[in-house]
Amino acid sequence: MTTETKKLDEQTIDIVKSTVPVLQEFGTTITKRFYETMFENHPELKNIFNQTNQRKGNQPKALANAVLAAAKYIDNLEEILPAVKQIAQKHRSLNIKPEQYPIVGENLLFAIKDVLGDAATDDIINAWANAYEVIADVFISVERDMYEEVQNLPGGWVGYRDFKVVEKVVESDVITSFYLQPADGGEIPPYQPGQYITVKAEIEKEPYTHLRQYSLSDAPGENYYRISVKREDATGDNPAGVVSAFLHNNIKKGSMIPISAPAGDFVLDQTDSRPLVLLSGGVGLTPMMGMLETVIKEQSDRDVYYIHATRNGKFHAMKNRVNEIAHNYQQVTSYTVYDDPVEGDQFDKKGYIDYEWLASILPTEDAAFYFCGPKGFMRAMYQNLIQFGVSNDDIHYEIFGPADDITR
C-alpha cells in the first residue's frame, strides 16, 4: 500500500497546513455540524454510525482529531498510517464502501464552510477538497487490501454472515457470553487474540440498524466465536444500552445474529517471549481473556501477570476460569482489585490500581504490557506504566468506541 495515490502541489499543502490552528479551535464544532448535515442528507447512514456515540459527542471529537492529524501531516501521510490502519480495521468491520467516501467529503466541506463562514475562502475549500480526495484514496486503498485479505482466508467473508447462538452463559450480574457458530455450517476464519467482530442488531421498533463491535473473549482455534457483552443499564442522564439490552434480553440459545469477520489491530504479539502483563478494568477483560487463553496454549513457558479491577465479585466475570488457569499453570499469576467489595469477596486489593501497589507486583525485567477498560482506568494505567519506566513501544491498549488520546 502506498499513500502516493495523488500528489498535492505545494500551494495546496501550505493552505491545508495553515488551517491547523483553526481546526484546533473549531474542529469539534465542524465535525458536529458535519454529522448533522450528513444524517439530514443521507439518513440511511444512521444504519452504520453509532448514534449513542453521536449523542455523547465522542464520535465528532474523534473525527476532529483525525482531521487535525491529517492536516498536520498532509505532506507526509506515512506519519499517520498506523492511525489510518486502526480506523480502516473498524471500517472493514462495519463494511464501509468506497462509494461512501464522496458523501463524507461533500458534507465535511459544507460543514467547514458553514462553521467558518467567510474565513473559509474558495482557496481553503478547494485545497481541502483536493486533500480529502488524497486522504480518502489512502483509506480506500488500505481497506481494499483488508477486504481482499479476509475474503481469501479459509472460511472468510465480507459483509455480514448469519451466526447461530449455540450457548449463552451468564458470567456475572452484568456480563453474559454468547457462543456463535455459522448458520450455514461452514468454516470460520482464524483470528488473532484481541480482535473483535461487529454485531448487526435489527431491533423491533428501532428505525435503524444498530452495529456494535465486541471483542472475541476466547482463544482462536475453536469452532465458534465467543463474545462477552456487558449490559449497559440506564444511569443518570444516560439511557440503557440499546444493543446490549437487546442481546441480554432478546437473544436466546438458537437465535441468529449477523456478524462481520474478525478485525482489529490490538493483538497479542506471540513472537515476544518476555513476561506478559495484562491489565483490565470491568468489561475490558474480554480481549485480555482471549490473550490469556492463547498464551497458555501457544506459549506455555511465558510468564503472565493478569491484573483485573472491577466493582466487586458480583460484577467479576470469568473469575473462576482465571483462578483455574493460575492454579494449573505456575507461570501465570493473577490479582484482583475491587473498589466496592461485598461480604464474602476474595481479592488482593481494595480500591483502585495505584502506582505504589502496581509497582510492587510488576516484573522487574523487560515485559510487554496490554490493557483495556474504561477510559479513566486506561489513562491511569498508562500514566502508571510510564512512571514505572515502560517504553511506549511496550505499551499496547484498546479503546472501546471512538478513538481518544489517553496519554494526555
CSV table of C-alpha atoms in Angstrom, one decimal:
chain,number,residue,atom,x,y,z
A,1,MET,CA,0.0,0.0,0.0
A,2,THR,CA,1.3,3.5,-0.8
A,3,THR,CA,0.0,6.9,0.1
A,4,GLU,CA,1.2,8.3,-3.2
A,5,THR,CA,-2.2,7.9,-4.9
A,6,LYS,CA,-2.2,11.5,-5.9
A,7,LYS,CA,0.4,14.3,-5.5
A,8,LEU,CA,-0.7,17.6,-3.9
A,9,ASP,CA,1.0,20.8,-5.0
A,10,GLU,CA,2.9,22.9,-2.6
A,11,GLN,CA,0.3,25.6,-2.5
A,12,THR,CA,-2.4,23.1,-1.5
A,13,ILE,CA,-0.2,21.7,1.2
A,14,ASP,CA,0.6,25.1,2.6
A,15,ILE,CA,-3.0,26.1,2.7
A,16,VAL,CA,-4.1,22.9,4.4
A,17,LYS,CA,-1.3,23.2,7.0
A,18,SER,CA,-2.3,26.8,7.6
A,19,THR,CA,-5.7,25.7,8.7
A,20,VAL,CA,-4.3,23.7,11.7
A,21,PRO,CA,-4.8,26.4,14.3
A,22,VAL,CA,-8.4,26.9,13.1
A,23,LEU,CA,-9.0,23.1,13.3
A,24,GLN,CA,-7.6,23.1,16.8
A,25,GLU,CA,-10.1,25.7,17.9
A,26,PHE,CA,-13.2,24.8,15.8
A,27,GLY,CA,-12.6,21.1,14.8
A,28,THR,CA,-15.3,19.6,17.0
A,29,THR,CA,-17.8,22.3,16.1
A,30,ILE,CA,-17.1,21.5,12.4
A,31,THR,CA,-17.4,17.7,12.8
A,32,LYS,CA,-20.7,18.0,14.9
A,33,ARG,CA,-22.1,20.1,12.0
A,34,PHE,CA,-20.8,17.6,9.5
A,35,TYR,CA,-22.6,14.7,11.2
A,36,GLU,CA,-25.8,16.8,11.5
A,37,THR,CA,-25.7,17.6,7.8
A,38,MET,CA,-24.7,14.2,6.6
A,39,PHE,CA,-27.5,12.5,8.5
A,40,GLU,CA,-30.0,15.0,7.2
A,41,ASN,CA,-28.9,14.4,3.6
A,42,HIS,CA,-28.3,10.6,4.0
A,43,PRO,CA,-30.4,9.2,6.9
A,44,GLU,CA,-29.6,5.7,5.7
A,45,LEU,CA,-26.1,6.2,7.1
A,46,LYS,CA,-27.7,6.0,10.6
A,47,ASN,CA,-27.7,2.3,9.9
A,48,ILE,CA,-23.9,2.4,10.1
A,49,PHE,CA,-22.9,5.1,12.6
A,50,ASN,CA,-23.4,4.5,16.3
A,51,GLN,CA,-26.0,7.1,17.4
A,52,THR,CA,-25.1,6.8,21.1
A,53,ASN,CA,-21.6,8.0,20.3
A,54,GLN,CA,-23.1,10.9,18.3
A,55,ARG,CA,-25.2,11.9,21.3
A,56,LYS,CA,-22.3,11.7,23.7
A,57,GLY,CA,-20.1,13.7,21.4
A,58,ASN,CA,-17.4,11.0,21.3
A,59,GLN,CA,-17.6,10.5,17.5
A,60,PRO,CA,-17.4,14.1,16.5
A,61,LYS,CA,-14.4,14.6,18.8
A,62,ALA,CA,-12.6,11.5,17.4
A,63,LEU,CA,-13.2,12.7,13.8
A,64,ALA,CA,-12.0,16.2,14.7
A,65,ASN,CA,-8.7,14.7,16.0
A,66,ALA,CA,-8.3,12.6,12.8
A,67,VAL,CA,-8.9,15.6,10.6
A,68,LEU,CA,-6.4,17.7,12.6
A,69,ALA,CA,-3.8,14.9,12.3
A,70,ALA,CA,-4.4,14.7,8.5
A,71,ALA,CA,-3.9,18.5,8.2
A,72,LYS,CA,-0.7,18.4,10.2
A,73,TYR,CA,0.8,15.6,8.2
A,74,ILE,CA,-0.8,16.3,4.8
A,75,ASP,CA,2.7,16.5,3.3
A,76,ASN,CA,3.8,13.2,4.8
A,77,LEU,CA,0.7,10.9,5.3
A,78,GLU,CA,3.0,8.0,6.2
A,79,GLU,CA,3.2,9.5,9.7
A,80,ILE,CA,-0.5,8.8,10.3
A,81,LEU,CA,-0.6,5.3,8.6
A,82,PRO,CA,-0.8,3.5,12.0
A,83,ALA,CA,-3.9,5.6,12.9
A,84,VAL,CA,-5.3,5.1,9.3
A,85,LYS,CA,-4.9,1.3,9.6
A,86,GLN,CA,-6.6,1.3,13.0
A,87,ILE,CA,-9.6,3.2,11.7
A,88,ALA,CA,-9.6,1.2,8.5
A,89,GLN,CA,-9.9,-2.0,10.6
A,90,LYS,CA,-13.1,-0.6,12.1
A,91,HIS,CA,-14.3,0.5,8.6
A,92,ARG,CA,-13.8,-3.0,7.2
A,93,SER,CA,-15.6,-4.5,10.2
A,94,LEU,CA,-18.5,-2.1,9.5
A,95,ASN,CA,-18.5,-2.8,5.8
A,96,ILE,CA,-17.7,0.7,4.7
A,97,LYS,CA,-17.7,1.1,0.9
A,98,PRO,CA,-15.6,3.3,-1.4
A,99,GLU,CA,-18.7,5.0,-2.8
A,100,GLN,CA,-19.5,6.4,0.7
A,101,TYR,CA,-16.3,8.5,0.8
A,102,PRO,CA,-17.6,11.2,-1.6
A,103,ILE,CA,-20.6,11.6,0.6
A,104,VAL,CA,-18.4,12.2,3.6
A,105,GLY,CA,-16.2,14.6,1.7
A,106,GLU,CA,-19.1,16.7,0.4
A,107,ASN,CA,-20.7,17.1,3.8
A,108,LEU,CA,-17.3,17.8,5.5
A,109,LEU,CA,-16.5,20.6,3.1
A,110,PHE,CA,-20.0,22.0,3.6
A,111,ALA,CA,-19.5,21.9,7.4
A,112,ILE,CA,-16.1,23.7,7.2
A,113,LYS,CA,-17.7,26.5,5.1
A,114,ASP,CA,-20.8,26.6,7.3
A,115,VAL,CA,-18.9,27.0,10.6
A,116,LEU,CA,-16.1,29.2,9.4
A,117,GLY,CA,-18.2,31.4,7.1
A,118,ASP,CA,-16.2,34.0,5.1
A,119,ALA,CA,-12.9,32.8,6.7
A,120,ALA,CA,-13.3,29.6,4.6
A,121,THR,CA,-12.2,31.2,1.4
A,122,ASP,CA,-12.5,29.4,-2.0
A,123,ASP,CA,-8.8,28.7,-1.8
A,124,ILE,CA,-9.2,26.9,1.5
A,125,ILE,CA,-12.2,24.9,0.4
A,126,ASN,CA,-10.5,23.9,-2.9
A,127,ALA,CA,-7.4,22.9,-1.0
A,128,TRP,CA,-9.3,20.8,1.4
A,129,ALA,CA,-11.3,19.2,-1.4
A,130,ASN,CA,-8.0,18.1,-3.0
A,131,ALA,CA,-6.6,17.0,0.3
A,132,TYR,CA,-9.7,15.0,1.2
A,133,GLU,CA,-9.5,13.2,-2.1
A,134,VAL,CA,-5.9,12.1,-1.3
A,135,ILE,CA,-6.8,11.1,2.2
A,136,ALA,CA,-9.9,9.1,1.0
A,137,ASP,CA,-7.8,7.3,-1.5
A,138,VAL,CA,-5.4,6.2,1.2
A,139,PHE,CA,-8.3,4.8,3.3
A,140,ILE,CA,-9.9,3.1,0.3
A,141,SER,CA,-6.6,1.5,-0.7
A,142,VAL,CA,-5.9,0.2,2.8
A,143,GLU,CA,-9.4,-1.1,3.2
A,144,ARG,CA,-9.4,-2.8,-0.2
A,145,ASP,CA,-6.4,-4.8,0.9
A,146,MET,CA,-8.2,-5.7,4.1
A,147,TYR,CA,-11.3,-6.8,2.4
A,148,GLU,CA,-9.3,-9.0,0.0
A,149,GLU,CA,-7.3,-10.5,2.9
A,150,VAL,CA,-10.3,-11.6,4.9
A,151,GLN,CA,-12.2,-12.8,1.8
A,152,ASN,CA,-9.2,-15.1,1.0
A,153,LEU,CA,-9.0,-16.6,4.4
A,154,PRO,CA,-10.3,-20.2,4.8
A,155,GLY,CA,-14.0,-19.6,5.7
A,156,GLY,CA,-13.5,-15.9,5.2
A,157,TRP,CA,-16.3,-13.5,4.1
A,158,VAL,CA,-17.0,-9.8,3.5
A,159,GLY,CA,-20.2,-8.2,4.8
A,160,TYR,CA,-22.4,-9.9,7.3
A,161,ARG,CA,-23.0,-13.6,7.8
A,162,ASP,CA,-25.6,-15.2,10.0
A,163,PHE,CA,-24.3,-17.0,13.1
A,164,LYS,CA,-26.4,-19.1,15.5
A,165,VAL,CA,-26.2,-18.7,19.3
A,166,VAL,CA,-25.2,-22.2,20.4
A,167,GLU,CA,-24.7,-21.3,24.0
A,168,LYS,CA,-25.5,-18.4,26.3
A,169,VAL,CA,-23.6,-18.2,29.6
A,170,VAL,CA,-24.2,-15.7,32.4
A,171,GLU,CA,-20.7,-14.7,33.6
A,172,SER,CA,-21.6,-12.0,36.2
A,173,ASP,CA,-24.5,-9.8,37.2
A,174,VAL,CA,-23.8,-7.6,34.1
A,175,ILE,CA,-21.8,-9.7,31.6
A,176,THR,CA,-23.1,-12.6,29.5
A,177,SER,CA,-21.2,-14.7,26.9
A,178,PHE,CA,-22.6,-15.7,23.6
A,179,TYR,CA,-21.1,-18.7,21.7
A,180,LEU,CA,-21.6,-18.3,18.0
A,181,GLN,CA,-21.4,-20.8,15.1
A,182,PRO,CA,-22.1,-20.1,11.4
A,183,ALA,CA,-25.7,-20.9,10.4
A,184,ASP,CA,-24.5,-22.3,7.1
A,185,GLY,CA,-22.4,-24.9,8.9
A,186,GLY,CA,-19.3,-23.7,7.0
A,187,GLU,CA,-15.8,-23.0,8.2
A,188,ILE,CA,-14.8,-19.9,10.1
A,189,PRO,CA,-11.6,-17.9,9.6
A,190,PRO,CA,-8.9,-17.8,12.3
A,191,TYR,CA,-8.4,-14.6,14.2
A,192,GLN,CA,-5.7,-13.0,16.4
A,193,PRO,CA,-6.3,-12.8,20.2
A,194,GLY,CA,-7.5,-9.3,20.9
A,195,GLN,CA,-9.6,-8.8,17.7
A,196,TYR,CA,-13.3,-8.1,17.6
A,197,ILE,CA,-16.4,-8.7,15.5
A,198,THR,CA,-19.3,-6.4,14.6
A,199,VAL,CA,-22.8,-7.5,15.5
A,200,LYS,CA,-25.6,-6.2,13.3
A,201,ALA,CA,-28.7,-5.8,15.5
A,202,GLU,CA,-32.1,-5.4,13.9
A,203,ILE,CA,-34.4,-4.5,16.8
A,204,GLU,CA,-38.1,-4.2,16.6
A,205,LYS,CA,-39.5,-0.7,16.7
A,206,GLU,CA,-36.0,0.7,16.2
A,207,PRO,CA,-35.9,2.8,12.9
A,208,TYR,CA,-32.3,1.9,12.1
A,209,THR,CA,-30.0,-1.0,12.3
A,210,HIS,CA,-27.5,-0.9,15.2
A,211,LEU,CA,-23.9,-2.0,14.7
A,212,ARG,CA,-21.7,-2.8,17.7
A,213,GLN,CA,-18.2,-4.2,18.0
A,214,TYR,CA,-17.4,-6.8,20.6
A,215,SER,CA,-14.0,-8.3,21.4
A,216,LEU,CA,-13.6,-12.0,21.0
A,217,SER,CA,-13.1,-13.3,24.5
A,218,ASP,CA,-11.7,-16.8,23.9
A,219,ALA,CA,-8.6,-18.2,22.2
A,220,PRO,CA,-8.6,-18.7,18.5
A,221,GLY,CA,-8.8,-22.2,17.1
A,222,GLU,CA,-12.2,-23.3,18.3
A,223,ASN,CA,-15.2,-24.0,16.0
A,224,TYR,CA,-17.1,-21.0,17.5
A,225,TYR,CA,-16.6,-17.3,18.2
A,226,ARG,CA,-17.3,-16.1,21.7
A,227,ILE,CA,-18.3,-12.5,22.7
A,228,SER,CA,-18.9,-11.4,26.3
A,229,VAL,CA,-21.2,-8.5,26.5
A,230,LYS,CA,-21.8,-6.1,29.4
A,231,ARG,CA,-25.4,-5.0,29.8
A,232,GLU,CA,-25.3,-1.2,29.9
A,233,ASP,CA,-28.0,-0.1,32.4
A,234,ALA,CA,-29.5,3.4,32.5
A,235,THR,CA,-27.6,5.7,34.8
A,236,GLY,CA,-28.4,9.3,35.4
A,237,ASP,CA,-28.9,11.0,32.1
A,238,ASN,CA,-27.5,8.0,30.2
A,239,PRO,CA,-30.2,5.7,28.8
A,240,ALA,CA,-29.7,1.9,28.8
A,241,GLY,CA,-27.6,0.4,26.0
A,242,VAL,CA,-29.9,-0.4,23.1
A,243,VAL,CA,-27.9,-3.3,21.7
A,244,SER,CA,-26.5,-4.7,25.0
A,245,ALA,CA,-30.1,-4.9,26.4
A,246,PHE,CA,-31.3,-6.5,23.2
A,247,LEU,CA,-28.6,-9.2,23.4
A,248,HIS,CA,-29.1,-9.9,27.0
A,249,ASN,CA,-32.9,-9.9,27.0
A,250,ASN,CA,-33.9,-11.0,23.5
A,251,ILE,CA,-31.2,-13.2,22.1
A,252,LYS,CA,-31.5,-16.8,23.3
A,253,LYS,CA,-29.9,-20.1,22.5
A,254,GLY,CA,-30.8,-20.8,18.9
A,255,SER,CA,-31.2,-17.1,17.9
A,256,MET,CA,-29.5,-15.9,14.7
A,257,ILE,CA,-27.1,-12.9,14.7
A,258,PRO,CA,-25.5,-11.4,11.6
A,259,ILE,CA,-21.8,-10.6,12.3
A,260,SER,CA,-18.7,-9.4,10.3
A,261,ALA,CA,-15.5,-11.3,10.2
A,262,PRO,CA,-12.9,-10.6,13.0
A,263,ALA,CA,-11.0,-7.4,12.7
A,264,GLY,CA,-8.7,-5.1,14.7
A,265,ASP,CA,-5.1,-4.3,15.3
A,266,PHE,CA,-4.9,-4.7,19.1
A,267,VAL,CA,-3.5,-8.2,19.0
A,268,LEU,CA,-1.1,-10.2,21.1
A,269,ASP,CA,2.5,-10.4,19.7
A,270,GLN,CA,3.2,-14.1,20.0
A,271,THR,CA,6.7,-13.7,18.8
A,272,ASP,CA,7.5,-11.9,22.0
A,273,SER,CA,8.6,-14.3,24.8
A,274,ARG,CA,9.2,-11.7,27.5
A,275,PRO,CA,6.9,-11.6,30.6
A,276,LEU,CA,3.3,-10.6,29.6
A,277,VAL,CA,1.3,-8.2,31.8
A,278,LEU,CA,-2.4,-8.0,31.2
A,279,LEU,CA,-4.4,-5.2,32.9
A,280,SER,CA,-8.2,-5.0,32.6
A,281,GLY,CA,-11.0,-2.9,34.1
A,282,GLY,CA,-14.6,-4.1,34.0
A,283,VAL,CA,-15.6,-5.5,30.6
A,284,GLY,CA,-12.2,-4.6,29.3
A,285,LEU,CA,-11.3,-8.2,30.4
A,286,THR,CA,-12.8,-9.5,27.1
A,287,PRO,CA,-9.7,-9.1,24.8
A,288,MET,CA,-7.5,-9.9,27.8
A,289,MET,CA,-9.2,-13.3,28.2
A,290,GLY,CA,-8.5,-14.1,24.6
A,291,MET,CA,-4.9,-13.3,25.1
A,292,LEU,CA,-4.6,-15.2,28.3
A,293,GLU,CA,-6.2,-18.3,26.9
A,294,THR,CA,-3.9,-18.1,23.9
A,295,VAL,CA,-0.7,-17.7,25.9
A,296,ILE,CA,-1.3,-20.8,28.0
A,297,LYS,CA,-1.9,-22.8,24.8
A,298,GLU,CA,0.8,-21.4,22.5
A,299,GLN,CA,3.5,-20.0,24.9
A,300,SER,CA,3.2,-22.3,27.9
A,301,ASP,CA,6.5,-21.2,29.3
A,302,ARG,CA,5.8,-17.5,29.1
A,303,ASP,CA,5.4,-15.7,32.5
A,304,VAL,CA,2.0,-13.9,32.7
A,305,TYR,CA,0.7,-11.4,35.2
A,306,TYR,CA,-3.0,-10.8,35.0
A,307,ILE,CA,-4.5,-7.9,37.0
A,308,HIS,CA,-8.2,-7.3,36.9
A,309,ALA,CA,-10.2,-4.4,38.5
A,310,THR,CA,-13.9,-4.2,38.9
A,311,ARG,CA,-16.6,-3.2,41.4
A,312,ASN,CA,-16.9,-6.5,43.3
A,313,GLY,CA,-17.4,-10.2,43.0
A,314,LYS,CA,-20.9,-9.8,41.6
A,315,PHE,CA,-19.5,-7.9,38.6
A,316,HIS,CA,-16.4,-10.0,38.2
A,317,ALA,CA,-16.8,-12.2,35.1
A,318,MET,CA,-14.8,-15.3,34.5
A,319,LYS,CA,-13.1,-15.2,37.8
A,320,ASN,CA,-13.3,-18.9,38.3
A,321,ARG,CA,-11.7,-19.5,34.9
A,322,VAL,CA,-8.8,-17.2,35.7
A,323,ASN,CA,-8.3,-18.8,39.1
A,324,GLU,CA,-8.3,-22.2,37.4
A,325,ILE,CA,-5.6,-21.1,34.9
A,326,ALA,CA,-3.4,-19.6,37.7
A,327,HIS,CA,-3.7,-22.8,39.7
A,328,ASN,CA,-2.9,-25.1,36.8
A,329,TYR,CA,-0.2,-23.0,35.1
A,330,GLN,CA,2.6,-22.0,37.5
A,331,GLN,CA,3.8,-19.3,35.2
A,332,VAL,CA,0.5,-17.4,35.5
A,333,THR,CA,-0.1,-15.0,38.4
A,334,SER,CA,-3.4,-13.3,38.9
A,335,TYR,CA,-4.5,-10.3,41.0
A,336,THR,CA,-8.0,-9.0,41.7
A,337,VAL,CA,-8.8,-5.4,42.7
A,338,TYR,CA,-12.3,-4.4,44.0
A,339,ASP,CA,-13.3,-0.8,44.7
A,340,ASP,CA,-16.6,-1.7,46.4
A,341,PRO,CA,-16.3,-5.3,47.7
A,342,VAL,CA,-19.2,-7.1,49.3
A,343,GLU,CA,-19.3,-9.7,52.1
A,344,GLY,CA,-17.6,-12.9,51.1
A,345,ASP,CA,-15.4,-11.4,48.3
A,346,GLN,CA,-11.9,-12.5,48.0
A,347,PHE,CA,-9.5,-10.0,46.5
A,348,ASP,CA,-5.9,-8.7,46.6
A,349,LYS,CA,-6.5,-5.0,46.9
A,350,LYS,CA,-9.4,-2.8,47.9
A,351,GLY,CA,-9.8,0.5,46.0
A,352,TYR,CA,-8.1,1.2,42.7
A,353,ILE,CA,-4.9,0.1,41.0
A,354,ASP,CA,-2.5,2.8,42.2
A,355,TYR,CA,1.2,3.2,41.2
A,356,GLU,CA,2.7,2.1,44.5
A,357,TRP,CA,0.7,-1.2,44.6
A,358,LEU,CA,1.2,-1.9,40.9
A,359,ALA,CA,5.0,-1.2,41.1
A,360,SER,CA,5.2,-3.7,43.9
A,361,ILE,CA,3.8,-6.6,41.8
A,362,LEU,CA,5.1,-5.9,38.3
A,363,PRO,CA,8.1,-7.9,36.9
A,364,THR,CA,11.4,-6.0,37.2
A,365,GLU,CA,12.7,-7.3,33.9
A,366,ASP,CA,11.6,-6.2,30.4
A,367,ALA,CA,7.9,-7.0,29.8
A,368,ALA,CA,5.1,-6.4,27.3
A,369,PHE,CA,2.0,-4.6,28.7
A,370,TYR,CA,-1.5,-4.8,27.3
A,371,PHE,CA,-4.5,-3.1,28.9
A,372,CYS,CA,-8.2,-2.4,28.3
A,373,GLY,CA,-11.1,-0.9,30.2
A,374,PRO,CA,-13.0,2.4,30.8
A,375,LYS,CA,-11.1,5.5,29.6
A,376,GLY,CA,-10.4,6.7,33.2
A,377,PHE,CA,-8.9,3.4,34.0
A,378,MET,CA,-6.8,3.4,30.9
A,379,ARG,CA,-5.5,6.9,31.4
A,380,ALA,CA,-4.4,5.9,34.9
A,381,MET,CA,-2.8,2.6,33.7
A,382,TYR,CA,-0.9,4.5,31.0
A,383,GLN,CA,0.5,7.0,33.5
A,384,ASN,CA,1.4,4.3,36.0
A,385,LEU,CA,3.3,2.4,33.3
A,386,ILE,CA,5.1,5.5,32.1
A,387,GLN,CA,6.1,6.3,35.7
A,388,PHE,CA,7.3,2.7,36.1
A,389,GLY,CA,9.6,3.3,33.1
A,390,VAL,CA,7.9,1.3,30.5
A,391,SER,CA,8.6,2.5,26.9
A,392,ASN,CA,5.7,3.4,24.6
A,393,ASP,CA,6.8,0.5,22.3
A,394,ASP,CA,5.9,-2.0,25.1
A,395,ILE,CA,2.5,-0.4,25.9
A,396,HIS,CA,-0.5,-1.7,23.9
A,397,TYR,CA,-4.1,-0.8,24.5
A,398,GLU,CA,-7.6,-0.9,23.0
A,399,ILE,CA,-10.2,1.8,23.4
A,400,PHE,CA,-13.8,0.6,23.2
A,401,GLY,CA,-15.6,3.2,21.0
A,402,PRO,CA,-14.3,6.2,19.1
A,403,ALA,CA,-10.6,6.9,19.3
A,404,ASP,CA,-9.3,9.1,22.1
A,405,ASP,CA,-6.0,10.2,23.5
A,406,ILE,CA,-5.4,8.6,26.9
A,407,THR,CA,-1.8,9.8,27.0
A,408,ARG,CA,-2.6,13.4,28.0
